[in-house]
Short mmCIF file of C-alpha atoms in Angstrom, two decimals:
data_model
loop_
_atom_site.label_atom_id
_atom_site.label_comp_id
_atom_site.label_asym_id
_atom_site.label_seq_id
_atom_site.Cartn_x
_atom_site.Cartn_y
_atom_site.Cartn_z
CA MET A 1 5.14 -19.18 -3.38
CA ALA A 2 4.65 -15.66 -2.65
CA THR A 3 2.42 -15.05 0.32
CA TYR A 4 -0.03 -12.05 -1.55
CA VAL A 5 -1.48 -13.13 -5.10
CA ARG A 6 -2.85 -9.63 -5.21
CA HIS A 7 -3.63 -6.91 -8.54
CA THR A 8 -3.10 -3.10 -9.04
CA ARG A 9 -5.26 -0.72 -10.26
CA PRO A 10 -5.75 3.05 -10.55
CA VAL A 11 -8.98 4.01 -8.66
CA GLN A 12 -11.48 7.45 -8.36
CA ILE A 13 -11.88 8.56 -5.09
CA ASP A 14 -15.61 7.55 -5.47
CA GLU A 15 -15.00 3.92 -6.18
CA LEU A 16 -14.14 3.05 -2.33
CA PRO A 17 -15.99 1.42 -0.19
CA ALA A 18 -17.77 4.31 1.88
CA HIS A 19 -16.06 3.72 5.21
CA VAL A 20 -12.35 3.22 3.10
CA ARG A 21 -13.46 6.38 1.22
CA GLU A 22 -15.43 8.19 4.82
CA ASN A 23 -11.09 7.33 6.98
CA LEU A 24 -9.72 8.03 3.84
CA SER A 25 -11.38 12.28 4.06
CA ALA A 26 -11.05 12.49 7.28
CA HIS A 27 -8.01 12.45 7.70
CA ALA A 28 -7.54 14.11 4.57
CA GLU A 29 -9.48 17.18 6.46
CA SER A 30 -8.18 16.96 9.34
CA ARG A 31 -4.33 18.25 7.45
CA GLN A 32 -6.40 20.46 5.37
CA LEU A 33 -4.90 17.94 2.92
CA ALA A 34 -7.76 18.48 -0.73
CA LEU A 35 -7.95 15.23 -2.22
CA GLY A 36 -9.44 16.34 -5.96
CA THR A 37 -6.27 16.43 -8.30
CA ALA A 38 -5.22 13.34 -5.67
CA ARG A 39 -3.70 9.92 -7.97
CA LEU A 40 -4.91 6.56 -6.53
CA TRP A 41 -4.16 3.18 -6.77
CA LEU A 42 -6.06 0.63 -5.04
CA THR A 43 -3.79 -3.43 -4.08
CA HIS A 44 -6.34 -5.87 -3.07
CA SER A 45 -4.63 -9.03 -1.56
CA GLU A 46 -6.23 -12.23 -0.64
CA ASN A 47 -4.22 -14.71 1.14
CA PRO A 48 -4.67 -17.64 -0.24
CA PRO A 49 -5.84 -21.21 1.81
CA ALA A 50 -2.43 -22.91 3.52
CA GLY A 51 -0.70 -24.74 0.27
CA SER A 52 -1.07 -28.63 3.16
CA ALA A 53 -3.76 -31.07 3.07
CA PHE A 54 -3.24 -30.55 6.81
CA GLY A 55 -3.18 -26.69 6.92
CA ARG A 56 -5.80 -26.99 4.10
CA LEU A 57 -7.85 -29.04 7.27
CA VAL A 58 -6.99 -26.56 9.68
CA GLY A 59 -8.35 -23.67 7.92
CA ARG A 60 -4.79 -21.55 8.01
CA ARG A 61 -3.53 -19.04 5.42
CA LEU A 62 -0.10 -18.65 3.29
CA ASN A 63 0.62 -15.97 5.76
CA PRO A 64 -0.75 -16.93 9.22
CA ALA A 65 -0.05 -13.51 10.59
CA ASP A 66 -2.49 -11.67 8.33
CA PRO A 67 -5.98 -11.96 9.91
CA ASP A 68 -7.74 -11.12 6.81
CA ALA A 69 -8.07 -13.38 4.33
CA GLU A 70 -7.81 -10.58 1.69
CA HIS A 71 -7.39 -6.58 2.34
CA ILE A 72 -6.90 -3.82 0.36
CA THR A 73 -4.08 -1.28 0.23
CA VAL A 74 -4.42 3.08 -1.09
CA LEU A 75 -2.21 4.78 -2.02
CA VAL A 76 -3.21 8.62 -2.74
CA LEU A 77 -0.80 10.37 -3.93
CA HIS A 78 -0.93 13.96 -3.41
CA PRO A 79 0.67 17.10 -5.09
CA THR A 80 2.12 17.23 -1.42
CA HIS A 81 1.66 14.94 0.28
CA LEU A 82 1.97 10.46 0.15
CA LEU A 83 -0.91 8.68 2.35
CA VAL A 84 -1.99 4.77 3.17
CA VAL A 85 -4.91 3.32 3.71
CA THR A 86 -4.80 -0.52 5.04
CA ASP A 87 -8.26 -1.98 4.93
CA GLY A 88 -9.39 -5.29 5.79
CA ALA A 89 -11.96 -7.57 7.57
CA LYS A 90 -10.93 -7.58 11.00
CA ARG A 91 -7.64 -5.61 10.67
CA GLY A 92 -10.25 -2.22 10.48
CA THR A 93 -9.37 0.80 8.71
CA ALA A 94 -5.72 2.81 9.07
CA VAL A 95 -4.56 5.89 6.88
CA LEU A 96 -1.32 6.98 7.22
CA SER A 97 0.61 10.78 5.09
CA LEU A 98 3.66 12.14 5.32
CA PRO A 99 4.78 14.82 2.88
CA LEU A 100 6.85 13.74 0.37
CA MET A 101 9.11 15.45 1.40
CA GLN A 102 10.12 13.68 4.42
CA ALA A 103 9.77 10.88 2.25
CA SER A 104 11.71 8.34 0.23
CA VAL A 105 11.06 5.16 -1.63
CA ALA A 106 12.46 2.16 -3.06
CA ALA A 107 11.46 -0.50 -4.79
CA GLY A 108 11.37 -3.97 -2.27
CA THR A 109 11.01 -3.95 0.96
CA GLY A 110 13.77 -1.82 1.70
CA LEU A 111 15.60 -4.59 3.00
CA GLY A 112 18.35 -4.55 0.92
CA PRO A 113 18.47 -7.27 -2.63
CA ALA A 114 19.65 -9.69 -0.54
CA PHE A 115 16.49 -10.96 1.53
CA ASP A 116 14.44 -9.48 -1.65
CA ARG A 117 15.43 -12.53 -3.28
CA LEU A 118 14.10 -14.67 -1.18
CA ALA A 119 11.07 -12.44 0.08
CA ASP A 120 7.81 -14.07 -0.66
CA GLU A 121 7.01 -10.72 -1.28
CA PRO A 122 8.77 -9.50 -4.40
CA GLY A 123 6.61 -6.80 -5.97
CA GLY A 124 5.95 -3.80 -4.40
CA PHE A 125 8.28 -0.85 -2.70
CA THR A 126 8.47 0.37 0.27
CA ILE A 127 8.19 4.31 1.77
CA THR A 128 9.92 5.72 4.86
CA GLY A 129 9.87 8.32 6.14
CA PHE A 130 6.83 8.63 8.64
CA ALA A 131 7.32 9.85 12.26
CA GLY A 132 8.02 8.12 15.45
CA GLU A 133 11.14 8.36 17.50
CA GLN A 134 12.88 6.92 14.66
CA PRO A 135 11.40 6.87 11.41
CA GLY A 136 8.90 4.17 10.15
CA SER A 137 8.59 2.76 7.00
CA TYR A 138 4.79 0.62 5.05
CA PHE A 139 5.90 -2.04 2.32
CA VAL A 140 3.24 -1.46 -0.35
CA GLY A 141 2.85 -4.96 -1.79
CA MET A 142 1.66 -4.76 -5.35
CA GLY A 143 0.35 -6.54 -8.45
CA PRO A 144 2.16 -7.33 -11.82
CA GLU A 145 0.09 -4.85 -14.09
CA PRO A 146 2.03 -2.31 -15.48
CA GLU A 147 -0.13 0.32 -13.65
CA ALA A 148 2.11 -0.90 -9.96
CA VAL A 149 4.73 -0.15 -12.00
CA ASP A 150 4.20 3.35 -12.95
CA CYS A 151 2.36 3.82 -9.45
CA PHE A 152 5.34 3.69 -8.39
CA GLU A 153 7.77 5.48 -11.24
CA GLU A 154 4.78 8.58 -10.09
CA VAL A 155 5.40 7.84 -6.44
CA ARG A 156 9.33 7.85 -7.01
CA SER A 157 8.50 11.28 -9.64
CA ALA A 158 7.38 12.87 -7.35
CA ILE A 159 9.36 12.33 -4.61
CA ALA A 160 12.20 13.60 -6.25
CA ALA A 161 10.79 17.07 -7.87
CA ALA A 162 9.53 17.47 -4.44
CA LYS A 163 12.52 17.23 -2.67
CA ASN A 164 14.71 19.23 -5.87
CA PRO A 165 12.14 21.64 -7.35
CA THR A 166 13.46 23.29 -10.39
#
């Protein structure tokens, strides 16, 4: 059973919760990124109650490591950058970004086909290339909707176009 129940849909920036929009806008402004032409997708992730009777009794969730019963992830495809926003009641709001030229993307967890077959999180993709001592990666969980596939394809195409200009 998958750890999360997810649903993905395209959104406009004004549809985001005010505090998420403010954090995203502040992050973008600090990097001189105008979000006017950016494409956005929002994934709502629910961490349902544990399946066992004992787990339900003590209020455990299917993913006990996640402090939130639900959270959102917003993927922003800017003409030159990729931004990821995560927001939950306990985890707070975090924004990451990287230039498309620096990014790589792979379907699944990015840990290989054998792991993806066993993983609880089959729906989504991994973005690699975030700055750090070693390039960091981030798994973006997606819902089963066709819009999630469109999101992945648009991100993959944008990265390829940035790295291979005509």
